[in-house]
């Protein structure tokens, strides 16, 4: 009865307040952002570090530990975890909700640039991945040759890296395509230590000679009727 009595005394003011609440509710409903995959988890960044030919112990000692220390010093860092294997280290950094994924990527990239001079020279450039509900893969395809096919597993990997990946990236709505697993062609070199000692050479000299002869050096531009080659 108190509310009814107050309304009868001031009907215009109460009606105005009710209408104002309805207007604010309608505006808030219309401006409420909608996201098919809202980020409900903590912002996470994954860093892939590759050092070809290095053992797991060397990767952990010379790469993983330095990166972990640098990531732990960033603002709003919750946890830093790493997984180390031969030639590879994966460092996962988790931040507080207050930091967005874009800001996390920027901070991680800047931190990696600061410590890059102290990391091994033979290490490949670090790869940074965003981890959220929106970046989870929606489809995983397993590709393999038919039983009667003349394709090898290394050739299948080459097709996935080039034709198949590029074909998927041209499809509208696909943001990224990652290829993993399979056979990657490689050349294994076995060194005779006795012959090295006979010629007065070391393993480092052999590695340096192979590296010097195994580089892609631009030689110019070739213009043809249909395309250009560099």
Coordinates of N, CA and C in Angstrom, one line a residue:
X1 N 0.8 -1.2 0.0 CA 0.0 0.0 0.0 C 0.9 1.3 0.0
X2 N 2.1 1.2 0.6 CA 2.9 2.3 0.6 C 3.3 2.8 -0.8
X3 N 3.7 1.8 -1.7 CA 4.1 2.1 -3.0 C 2.9 2.7 -3.8
X4 N 1.7 2.2 -3.6 CA 0.5 2.7 -4.3 C 0.2 4.1 -3.8
X5 N 0.4 4.3 -2.5 CA 0.1 5.7 -2.0 C 1.1 6.7 -2.6
X6 N 2.4 6.2 -2.6 CA 3.4 7.2 -3.2 C 3.2 7.4 -4.6
X7 N 2.7 6.4 -5.3 CA 2.5 6.6 -6.8 C 1.3 7.5 -7.0
X8 N 0.2 7.4 -6.2 CA -0.9 8.2 -6.3 C -0.6 9.7 -6.0
X9 N 0.4 9.9 -5.1 CA 0.8 11.2 -4.8 C 1.6 11.8 -5.9
X10 N 2.5 11.0 -6.5 CA 3.4 11.5 -7.5 C 3.4 10.6 -8.7
X11 N 2.3 10.6 -9.4 CA 2.2 9.6 -10.6 C 3.1 9.9 -11.7
X12 N 3.3 11.2 -12.0 CA 4.2 11.6 -13.1 C 5.7 11.2 -12.9
X13 N 6.1 11.5 -11.6 CA 7.5 11.2 -11.3 C 7.8 9.7 -11.4
X14 N 6.9 8.9 -10.8 CA 7.1 7.4 -10.8 C 7.1 6.9 -12.2
X15 N 6.1 7.3 -13.0 CA 6.0 6.9 -14.4 C 7.2 7.2 -15.2
X16 N 7.8 8.4 -14.9 CA 9.0 8.9 -15.7 C 10.2 8.0 -15.3
X17 N 10.3 7.6 -14.0 CA 11.4 6.7 -13.6 C 11.3 5.3 -14.2
X18 N 10.0 4.8 -14.3 CA 9.8 3.5 -14.9 C 10.1 3.5 -16.4
X19 N 9.7 4.6 -17.1 CA 10.0 4.7 -18.5 C 11.5 4.9 -18.7
X20 N 12.2 5.6 -17.8 CA 13.6 5.8 -17.9 C 14.3 4.5 -17.8
X21 N 13.9 3.7 -16.8 CA 14.5 2.3 -16.7 C 14.3 1.4 -17.9
X22 N 13.1 1.5 -18.4 CA 12.8 0.7 -19.6 C 13.7 1.2 -20.8
X23 N 13.9 2.5 -20.9 CA 14.7 3.0 -22.0 C 16.2 2.6 -21.9
X24 N 16.7 2.7 -20.6 CA 18.1 2.2 -20.4 C 18.2 0.8 -20.7
X25 N 17.2 0.0 -20.3 CA 17.3 -1.5 -20.5 C 17.3 -1.8 -22.0
X26 N 16.5 -1.1 -22.8 CA 16.4 -1.3 -24.2 C 17.7 -0.9 -24.9
X27 N 18.3 0.2 -24.5 CA 19.6 0.7 -25.1 C 20.7 -0.3 -24.7
X28 N 20.7 -0.7 -23.4 CA 21.7 -1.7 -23.1 C 21.6 -3.0 -23.8
X29 N 20.4 -3.5 -24.0 CA 20.2 -4.7 -24.8 C 20.7 -4.6 -26.2
X30 N 20.4 -3.4 -26.8 CA 20.8 -3.2 -28.2 C 22.3 -3.1 -28.4
X31 N 23.0 -2.4 -27.4 CA 24.4 -2.2 -27.5 C 25.3 -3.3 -26.8
X32 N 24.6 -4.3 -26.3 CA 25.4 -5.4 -25.7 C 26.1 -6.2 -26.8
X33 N 27.5 -6.3 -26.6 CA 28.3 -7.0 -27.7 C 27.9 -8.5 -27.7
X34 N 27.9 -9.1 -28.9 CA 27.6 -10.5 -29.0 C 28.9 -11.1 -29.7
X35 N 29.3 -12.3 -29.1 CA 30.4 -13.0 -29.6 C 30.1 -14.5 -29.7
X36 N 30.3 -15.1 -30.8 CA 30.0 -16.5 -30.9 C 31.0 -17.3 -30.1
X37 N 32.2 -16.9 -29.9 CA 33.2 -17.6 -29.1 C 33.8 -16.6 -28.1
X38 N 33.1 -16.3 -27.0 CA 33.6 -15.3 -26.0 C 34.9 -15.9 -25.3
X39 N 35.8 -15.0 -25.0 CA 37.0 -15.4 -24.3 C 36.7 -15.5 -22.8
X40 N 36.4 -16.7 -22.4 CA 36.1 -16.9 -21.0 C 37.3 -17.3 -20.2
X41 N 38.4 -17.7 -20.8 CA 39.6 -18.1 -20.2 C 40.6 -17.0 -20.0
X42 N 41.7 -17.2 -19.2 CA 42.7 -16.2 -19.1 C 43.4 -16.1 -20.4
X43 N 43.9 -14.9 -20.8 CA 44.7 -14.7 -22.0 C 46.0 -15.5 -21.9
X44 N 46.2 -16.3 -23.0 CA 47.4 -17.1 -23.0 C 48.1 -17.0 -24.3
X45 N 49.5 -17.0 -24.2 CA 50.3 -16.9 -25.4 C 51.3 -18.1 -25.3
X46 N 51.5 -18.7 -26.5 CA 52.4 -19.8 -26.6 C 53.5 -19.4 -27.5
X47 N 54.7 -19.7 -27.1 CA 55.9 -19.4 -27.9 C 56.7 -20.7 -28.3
X48 N 56.9 -20.8 -29.6 CA 57.6 -22.0 -30.1 C 59.0 -21.6 -30.4
X49 N 60.0 -22.3 -29.8 CA 61.4 -22.0 -30.0 C 62.1 -23.2 -30.6
X50 N 62.7 -23.1 -31.7 CA 63.3 -24.2 -32.4 C 64.8 -23.9 -32.6
X51 N 65.6 -24.8 -32.1 CA 67.1 -24.8 -32.3 C 67.5 -26.1 -33.0
X52 N 67.7 -26.1 -34.3 CA 68.0 -27.3 -35.0 C 69.3 -28.0 -34.5
X53 N 69.2 -29.3 -34.3 CA 70.4 -30.1 -33.9 C 70.7 -30.0 -32.5
X54 N 70.0 -29.3 -31.6 CA 70.3 -29.2 -30.2 C 69.6 -30.3 -29.4
X55 N 70.2 -30.7 -28.3 CA 69.6 -31.7 -27.4 C 68.6 -31.0 -26.5
X56 N 67.8 -31.7 -25.8 CA 66.8 -31.2 -24.9 C 67.5 -30.4 -23.8
X57 N 68.6 -30.9 -23.3 CA 69.3 -30.3 -22.2 C 69.9 -28.9 -22.6
X58 N 70.4 -28.8 -23.8 CA 70.9 -27.5 -24.3 C 69.8 -26.5 -24.5
X59 N 68.7 -27.0 -25.1 CA 67.5 -26.1 -25.3 C 67.0 -25.6 -24.0
X60 N 66.9 -26.4 -23.0 CA 66.4 -26.0 -21.7 C 67.4 -25.0 -21.0
X61 N 68.7 -25.3 -21.1 CA 69.7 -24.4 -20.4 C 69.9 -23.1 -21.1
X62 N 70.0 -23.1 -22.5 CA 70.4 -21.9 -23.2 C 69.2 -21.1 -23.8
X63 N 68.0 -21.7 -23.8 CA 66.9 -21.0 -24.4 C 65.7 -20.9 -23.5
X64 N 65.2 -22.1 -23.1 CA 63.9 -22.1 -22.3 C 64.0 -21.3 -21.0
X65 N 65.1 -21.5 -20.2 CA 65.2 -20.8 -18.9 C 65.3 -19.3 -19.1
X66 N 66.0 -18.8 -20.1 CA 66.1 -17.4 -20.3 C 64.7 -16.8 -20.7
X67 N 64.0 -17.5 -21.6 CA 62.7 -17.0 -22.0 C 61.7 -17.0 -20.8
X68 N 61.8 -18.1 -20.0 CA 60.9 -18.1 -18.9 C 61.1 -17.0 -17.9
X69 N 62.4 -16.7 -17.6 CA 62.7 -15.5 -16.7 C 62.1 -14.2 -17.3
X70 N 62.3 -14.0 -18.6 CA 61.8 -12.8 -19.2 C 60.3 -12.7 -19.2
X71 N 59.6 -13.8 -19.5 CA 58.2 -13.8 -19.5 C 57.6 -13.6 -18.1
X72 N 58.3 -14.2 -17.1 CA 57.8 -14.0 -15.7 C 57.9 -12.6 -15.2
X73 N 58.8 -11.8 -15.8 CA 58.9 -10.4 -15.4 C 57.9 -9.5 -16.0
X74 N 57.1 -9.9 -16.9 CA 56.1 -9.1 -17.6 C 55.0 -8.7 -16.6
X75 N 54.3 -7.6 -16.9 CA 53.2 -7.2 -16.0 C 52.0 -8.1 -16.2
X76 N 51.3 -8.4 -15.1 CA 50.1 -9.2 -15.1 C 50.3 -10.6 -15.5
X77 N 51.5 -11.2 -15.3 CA 51.7 -12.6 -15.7 C 51.3 -13.5 -14.5
X78 N 50.5 -14.5 -14.8 CA 50.0 -15.4 -13.8 C 50.9 -16.6 -13.7
X79 N 51.1 -17.4 -14.8 CA 51.9 -18.6 -14.8 C 52.8 -18.6 -16.0
X80 N 53.9 -19.3 -15.9 CA 54.8 -19.5 -17.1 C 55.2 -21.0 -17.0
X81 N 54.9 -21.8 -18.1 CA 55.2 -23.2 -18.2 C 55.9 -23.4 -19.5
X82 N 56.7 -24.4 -19.5 CA 57.5 -24.8 -20.7 C 57.6 -26.3 -20.8
X83 N 57.6 -26.7 -22.1 CA 57.8 -28.1 -22.5 C 59.0 -28.2 -23.4
X84 N 60.0 -28.9 -23.0 CA 61.3 -29.0 -23.8 C 61.5 -30.4 -24.4
X85 N 61.9 -30.4 -25.6 CA 62.3 -31.7 -26.3 C 63.5 -31.4 -27.1
X86 N 64.0 -32.4 -27.8 CA 65.2 -32.2 -28.6 C 64.8 -31.2 -29.7
X87 N 65.6 -30.1 -29.9 CA 65.5 -29.1 -30.9 C 64.3 -28.1 -30.6
X88 N 63.4 -28.4 -29.7 CA 62.2 -27.6 -29.6 C 61.9 -27.3 -28.1
X89 N 61.4 -26.1 -27.9 CA 60.9 -25.7 -26.6 C 59.6 -24.9 -26.8
X90 N 58.6 -25.2 -26.1 CA 57.3 -24.5 -26.1 C 57.0 -23.9 -24.8
X91 N 57.0 -22.5 -24.7 CA 56.8 -21.8 -23.5 C 55.3 -21.2 -23.5
X92 N 54.6 -21.5 -22.5 CA 53.2 -21.0 -22.4 C 53.1 -20.0 -21.3
X93 N 52.6 -18.8 -21.6 CA 52.5 -17.7 -20.7 C 51.0 -17.4 -20.5
X94 N 50.6 -17.3 -19.2 CA 49.2 -17.0 -18.9 C 49.1 -15.7 -18.2
X95 N 48.2 -14.8 -18.6 CA 48.1 -13.5 -18.0 C 46.8 -13.3 -17.3
X96 N 46.7 -12.2 -16.5 CA 45.4 -11.9 -15.9 C 44.4 -11.4 -16.9
X97 N 43.1 -11.4 -16.4 CA 42.0 -10.9 -17.3 C 42.2 -9.5 -17.7
X98 N 42.9 -8.7 -16.8 CA 43.0 -7.3 -17.1 C 43.8 -7.0 -18.4
X99 N 44.6 -8.0 -18.9 CA 45.4 -7.8 -20.1 C 44.8 -8.5 -21.2
X100 N 44.6 -7.7 -22.3 CA 44.0 -8.3 -23.5 C 45.0 -9.1 -24.3
X101 N 44.6 -9.9 -25.3 CA 45.5 -10.8 -26.1 C 46.4 -9.9 -26.9
X102 N 45.9 -8.8 -27.4 CA 46.7 -7.9 -28.3 C 47.9 -7.3 -27.4
X103 N 47.6 -6.9 -26.2 CA 48.6 -6.3 -25.4 C 49.6 -7.4 -24.9
X104 N 49.1 -8.6 -24.7 CA 50.0 -9.7 -24.3 C 50.9 -10.1 -25.5
X105 N 50.4 -10.1 -26.7 CA 51.3 -10.4 -27.8 C 52.4 -9.3 -28.0
X106 N 52.0 -8.1 -27.8 CA 52.9 -7.0 -27.9 C 54.0 -7.1 -26.9
X107 N 53.6 -7.4 -25.6 CA 54.6 -7.5 -24.6 C 55.6 -8.7 -24.8
X108 N 55.0 -9.8 -25.2 CA 55.8 -11.0 -25.4 C 56.8 -10.8 -26.5
X109 N 56.3 -10.1 -27.6 CA 57.2 -9.9 -28.7 C 58.3 -8.9 -28.4
X110 N 58.0 -7.9 -27.6 CA 59.1 -7.0 -27.1 C 60.1 -7.6 -26.2
X111 N 59.6 -8.5 -25.3 CA 60.5 -9.2 -24.4 C 61.4 -10.2 -25.2
X112 N 60.9 -10.8 -26.2 CA 61.8 -11.7 -27.0 C 62.8 -10.9 -27.8
X113 N 62.4 -9.8 -28.3 CA 63.4 -8.9 -29.0 C 64.5 -8.5 -28.1
X114 N 64.2 -8.3 -26.8 CA 65.3 -7.8 -25.9 C 66.3 -8.9 -25.6
X115 N 65.9 -10.2 -25.6 CA 66.8 -11.3 -25.2 C 67.3 -12.0 -26.4
X116 N 66.9 -11.7 -27.6 CA 67.4 -12.4 -28.8 C 68.9 -12.4 -29.0
X117 N 69.6 -11.2 -28.7 CA 71.1 -11.3 -28.9 C 71.8 -12.3 -27.9
X118 N 71.1 -12.6 -26.8 CA 71.8 -13.6 -25.9 C 71.4 -15.0 -26.2
X119 N 70.5 -15.3 -27.1 CA 70.1 -16.6 -27.4 C 71.0 -17.2 -28.5
X120 N 71.1 -18.5 -28.7 CA 72.0 -19.1 -29.7 C 71.8 -18.6 -31.1
X121 N 72.9 -18.4 -31.8 CA 72.8 -17.8 -33.1 C 72.1 -18.7 -34.1
X122 N 72.2 -20.0 -33.9 CA 71.5 -21.0 -34.8 C 70.1 -21.2 -34.6
X123 N 69.5 -20.5 -33.7 CA 68.0 -20.7 -33.4 C 67.2 -20.0 -34.4
X124 N 66.1 -20.7 -34.8 CA 65.2 -20.1 -35.7 C 64.3 -19.0 -35.1
X125 N 63.8 -18.1 -35.9 CA 63.0 -17.0 -35.3 C 61.8 -17.6 -34.4
X126 N 61.5 -17.1 -33.3 CA 60.4 -17.6 -32.4 C 59.1 -17.4 -33.1
X127 N 58.2 -18.3 -32.8 CA 56.8 -18.2 -33.4 C 55.9 -18.0 -32.2
X128 N 55.0 -17.0 -32.3 CA 54.1 -16.6 -31.2 C 52.7 -17.0 -31.6
X129 N 51.9 -17.7 -30.8 CA 50.6 -18.1 -31.0 C 49.7 -17.6 -29.9
X130 N 48.5 -17.1 -30.3 CA 47.5 -16.7 -29.4 C 46.6 -18.0 -29.0
X131 N 46.3 -18.1 -27.8 CA 45.5 -19.2 -27.3 C 44.2 -18.7 -26.7
X132 N 43.1 -19.0 -27.3 CA 41.8 -18.6 -26.7 C 40.7 -19.5 -27.3
X133 N 39.5 -19.3 -26.8 CA 38.4 -20.2 -27.3 C 38.2 -20.0 -28.8
X134 N 38.5 -18.8 -29.3 CA 38.2 -18.5 -30.7 C 39.3 -19.0 -31.6
X135 N 40.5 -19.3 -31.1 CA 41.6 -19.8 -31.9 C 41.7 -21.4 -31.9
X136 N 40.8 -22.0 -31.3 CA 40.8 -23.5 -31.3 C 40.5 -24.0 -32.7
X137 N 41.2 -25.0 -33.2 CA 40.9 -25.5 -34.5 C 39.5 -26.1 -34.6
X138 N 38.8 -25.8 -35.7 CA 37.4 -26.3 -35.9 C 37.4 -27.6 -36.7
X139 N 38.5 -27.9 -37.3 CA 38.6 -29.1 -38.1 C 40.1 -29.6 -38.2
X140 N 40.3 -30.9 -38.1 CA 41.6 -31.4 -38.2 C 41.6 -32.5 -39.3
X141 N 42.4 -32.4 -40.3 CA 42.4 -33.4 -41.4 C 43.6 -34.2 -41.4
X142 N 43.5 -35.5 -41.6 CA 44.6 -36.4 -41.7 C 44.7 -36.8 -43.2
X143 N 45.9 -36.5 -43.7 CA 46.2 -36.7 -45.1 C 47.2 -37.9 -45.3
X144 N 46.9 -38.8 -46.1 CA 47.8 -39.9 -46.4 C 47.6 -40.5 -47.8
X145 N 48.6 -41.1 -48.4 CA 48.4 -41.6 -49.8 C 47.6 -42.9 -49.8
X146 N 47.0 -43.1 -50.9 CA 46.3 -44.3 -51.1 C 47.2 -45.5 -51.2
X147 N 46.7 -46.7 -50.9 CA 47.6 -47.9 -50.9 C 48.3 -48.1 -52.2
X148 N 47.7 -47.8 -53.3 CA 48.3 -48.1 -54.7 C 48.9 -46.8 -55.2
X149 N 49.0 -45.7 -54.4 CA 49.6 -44.5 -54.9 C 51.1 -44.5 -54.9
X150 N 51.7 -43.8 -55.8 CA 53.1 -43.7 -55.9 C 53.7 -42.6 -55.0
X151 N 52.8 -41.9 -54.4 CA 53.2 -40.8 -53.5 C 53.9 -41.3 -52.2
X152 N 55.0 -40.7 -51.8 CA 55.6 -41.0 -50.6 C 55.0 -40.1 -49.5
X153 N 55.3 -40.4 -48.2 CA 54.9 -39.6 -47.1 C 55.5 -38.2 -47.1
X154 N 56.8 -38.1 -47.6 CA 57.4 -36.8 -47.7 C 56.8 -36.0 -48.8
X155 N 56.4 -36.6 -49.9 CA 55.7 -35.9 -50.9 C 54.3 -35.4 -50.5
X156 N 53.6 -36.2 -49.7 CA 52.3 -35.8 -49.1 C 52.5 -34.6 -48.2
X157 N 53.6 -34.6 -47.4 CA 53.8 -33.4 -46.6 C 54.1 -32.2 -47.4
X158 N 54.8 -32.3 -48.5 CA 55.1 -31.2 -49.4 C 53.8 -30.7 -50.0
X159 N 52.9 -31.6 -50.4 CA 51.6 -31.2 -51.0 C 50.8 -30.4 -50.0
X160 N 50.8 -30.8 -48.7 CA 50.1 -30.2 -47.7 C 50.7 -28.8 -47.4
X161 N 52.0 -28.6 -47.4 CA 52.6 -27.4 -47.2 C 52.4 -26.3 -48.3
X162 N 52.1 -26.8 -49.4 CA 52.0 -25.9 -50.6 C 50.6 -25.9 -51.1
X163 N 50.2 -26.8 -52.0 CA 48.9 -26.8 -52.7 C 47.7 -26.8 -51.7
X164 N 47.7 -27.7 -50.8 CA 46.5 -27.9 -49.9 C 46.3 -26.7 -49.0
X165 N 47.4 -26.3 -48.3 CA 47.3 -25.2 -47.4 C 46.9 -23.9 -48.1
X166 N 47.5 -23.6 -49.3 CA 47.2 -22.4 -50.0 C 45.7 -22.5 -50.5
X167 N 45.3 -23.6 -50.9 CA 43.9 -23.8 -51.3 C 42.9 -23.5 -50.2
X168 N 43.2 -23.9 -49.0 CA 42.3 -23.6 -47.8 C 42.4 -22.2 -47.4
X169 N 43.5 -21.5 -47.5 CA 43.7 -20.1 -47.1 C 42.9 -19.2 -48.1
X170 N 42.7 -19.7 -49.3 CA 41.9 -18.9 -50.3 C 40.4 -19.0 -50.0
X171 N 40.0 -19.9 -49.2 CA 38.5 -20.0 -48.9 C 38.1 -18.9 -48.0
X172 N 37.0 -18.2 -48.3 CA 36.5 -17.1 -47.5 C 36.1 -17.6 -46.1
X173 N 36.5 -16.9 -45.1 CA 36.2 -17.3 -43.7 C 37.2 -18.0 -43.0
X174 N 38.2 -18.6 -43.6 CA 39.3 -19.3 -43.0 C 40.4 -18.4 -42.7
X175 N 40.8 -18.2 -41.4 CA 41.8 -17.3 -41.0 C 43.2 -17.9 -41.0
X176 N 43.4 -19.1 -40.7 CA 44.7 -19.7 -40.6 C 44.6 -21.2 -40.8
X177 N 45.7 -21.8 -41.4 CA 45.8 -23.2 -41.6 C 47.2 -23.6 -41.1
X178 N 47.3 -24.6 -40.2 CA 48.6 -25.1 -39.7 C 48.8 -26.5 -40.2
X179 N 50.0 -26.8 -40.7 CA 50.4 -28.1 -41.1 C 51.4 -28.7 -40.1
X180 N 51.1 -29.9 -39.6 CA 52.0 -30.5 -38.6 C 52.1 -32.0 -38.8
X181 N 53.2 -32.6 -38.3 CA 53.4 -34.0 -38.5 C 53.9 -34.4 -39.9
X182 N 53.9 -35.7 -40.2 CA 54.3 -36.1 -41.5 C 55.8 -36.2 -41.6
X183 N 56.2 -36.6 -42.8 CA 57.7 -36.7 -43.1 C 58.2 -35.5 -43.7
X184 N 59.2 -34.9 -43.2 CA 59.9 -33.8 -43.7 C 61.3 -34.2 -44.2
X185 N 61.6 -34.0 -45.5 CA 62.9 -34.5 -46.1 C 64.1 -33.8 -45.3
X186 N 65.1 -34.6 -45.1 CA 66.3 -34.2 -44.4 C 67.5 -35.0 -44.9
X187 N 68.6 -34.4 -44.7 CA 69.9 -35.1 -45.1 C 70.7 -35.3 -43.8
X188 N 71.1 -36.6 -43.6 CA 71.8 -36.9 -42.4 C 73.3 -37.2 -42.8
X189 N 74.2 -36.5 -42.2 CA 75.6 -36.5 -42.5 C 76.3 -37.3 -41.4
X190 N 77.1 -38.3 -41.7 CA 77.9 -39.1 -40.8 C 79.3 -38.7 -41.0
X191 N 80.0 -38.3 -39.9 CA 81.3 -37.8 -40.0 C 82.3 -38.9 -39.5
X192 N 83.4 -39.1 -40.2 CA 84.4 -40.0 -39.8 C 85.4 -39.2 -39.0
X193 N 85.5 -39.5 -37.7 CA 86.4 -38.7 -36.8 C 87.8 -39.0 -37.1
X194 N 88.2 -40.2 -37.5 CA 89.6 -40.4 -37.8 C 90.0 -39.6 -39.0
X195 N 89.2 -39.5 -40.0 CA 89.6 -38.7 -41.2 C 89.6 -37.2 -40.8
X196 N 88.7 -36.8 -39.9 CA 88.8 -35.4 -39.4 C 90.1 -35.1 -38.7
X197 N 90.5 -36.0 -37.9 CA 91.7 -35.8 -37.2 C 92.9 -35.8 -38.1
X198 N 92.8 -36.6 -39.2 CA 93.9 -36.7 -40.1 C 94.1 -35.4 -40.9
X199 N 93.0 -34.8 -41.2 CA 93.0 -33.5 -41.9 C 93.1 -32.3 -41.0
X200 N 93.1 -32.5 -39.7 CA 93.2 -31.4 -38.7 C 91.9 -30.6 -38.7
X201 N 90.8 -31.2 -38.9 CA 89.5 -30.4 -38.9 C 88.7 -30.8 -37.6
X202 N 87.7 -29.9 -37.3 CA 86.8 -30.2 -36.2 C 85.4 -30.2 -36.7
X203 N 84.5 -30.7 -35.8 CA 83.1 -30.7 -36.2 C 82.5 -29.3 -36.4
X204 N 82.9 -28.4 -35.7 CA 82.5 -27.0 -35.9 C 82.8 -26.5 -37.3
X205 N 84.0 -26.8 -37.8 CA 84.4 -26.4 -39.1 C 83.5 -27.1 -40.2
X206 N 83.2 -28.4 -40.0 CA 82.4 -29.1 -40.9 C 81.0 -28.4 -40.9
X207 N 80.5 -28.2 -39.7 CA 79.1 -27.5 -39.6 C 79.1 -26.2 -40.3
X208 N 80.1 -25.4 -40.1 CA 80.2 -24.1 -40.7 C 80.3 -24.1 -42.2
X209 N 81.0 -25.1 -42.8 CA 81.1 -25.3 -44.2 C 79.8 -25.7 -44.8
X210 N 79.1 -26.6 -44.1 CA 77.8 -27.0 -44.6 C 76.8 -25.8 -44.6
X211 N 76.8 -25.0 -43.5 CA 75.9 -23.9 -43.4 C 76.2 -22.8 -44.5
X212 N 77.5 -22.7 -44.8 CA 77.9 -21.7 -45.8 C 77.5 -22.1 -47.2
X213 N 77.4 -23.4 -47.5 CA 77.0 -23.8 -48.8 C 75.5 -24.1 -48.9
X214 N 74.8 -24.0 -47.8 CA 73.4 -24.3 -47.8 C 72.5 -23.1 -47.5
X215 N 72.7 -22.0 -48.3 CA 72.0 -20.8 -48.1 C 71.3 -20.4 -49.4
X216 N 70.2 -19.8 -49.3 CA 69.5 -19.2 -50.4 C 69.8 -17.7 -50.6
X217 N 70.5 -17.4 -51.7 CA 71.0 -16.1 -51.9 C 70.3 -15.5 -53.1
X218 N 69.6 -14.4 -53.0 CA 68.9 -13.8 -54.2 C 69.9 -13.5 -55.3
X219 N 69.6 -13.9 -56.5 CA 70.4 -13.6 -57.6 C 69.9 -12.6 -58.6
X220 N 68.7 -12.1 -58.4 CA 68.1 -11.2 -59.3 C 66.6 -11.4 -59.6
X221 N 66.1 -10.8 -60.6 CA 64.7 -10.8 -61.0 C 64.6 -11.3 -62.4
X222 N 63.8 -12.4 -62.6 CA 63.5 -12.9 -64.0 C 62.1 -12.6 -64.3
X223 N 61.9 -11.8 -65.4 CA 60.6 -11.4 -65.9 C 60.2 -12.3 -67.1
X224 N 59.1 -13.0 -67.0 CA 58.6 -13.8 -68.0 C 57.3 -13.3 -68.5
X225 N 56.7 -13.9 -69.5 CA 55.4 -13.4 -70.1 C 54.3 -13.5 -69.1
X226 N 54.3 -14.5 -68.3 CA 53.2 -14.8 -67.4 C 53.4 -14.5 -65.9
X227 N 54.7 -14.4 -65.5 CA 55.0 -14.1 -64.1 C 56.4 -13.6 -63.9
X228 N 56.8 -13.4 -62.7 CA 58.1 -12.9 -62.3 C 58.7 -13.8 -61.3
X229 N 60.0 -14.1 -61.4 CA 60.7 -15.0 -60.4 C 61.8 -14.2 -59.8
X230 N 62.0 -14.3 -58.5 CA 63.1 -13.6 -57.8 C 64.0 -14.7 -57.2

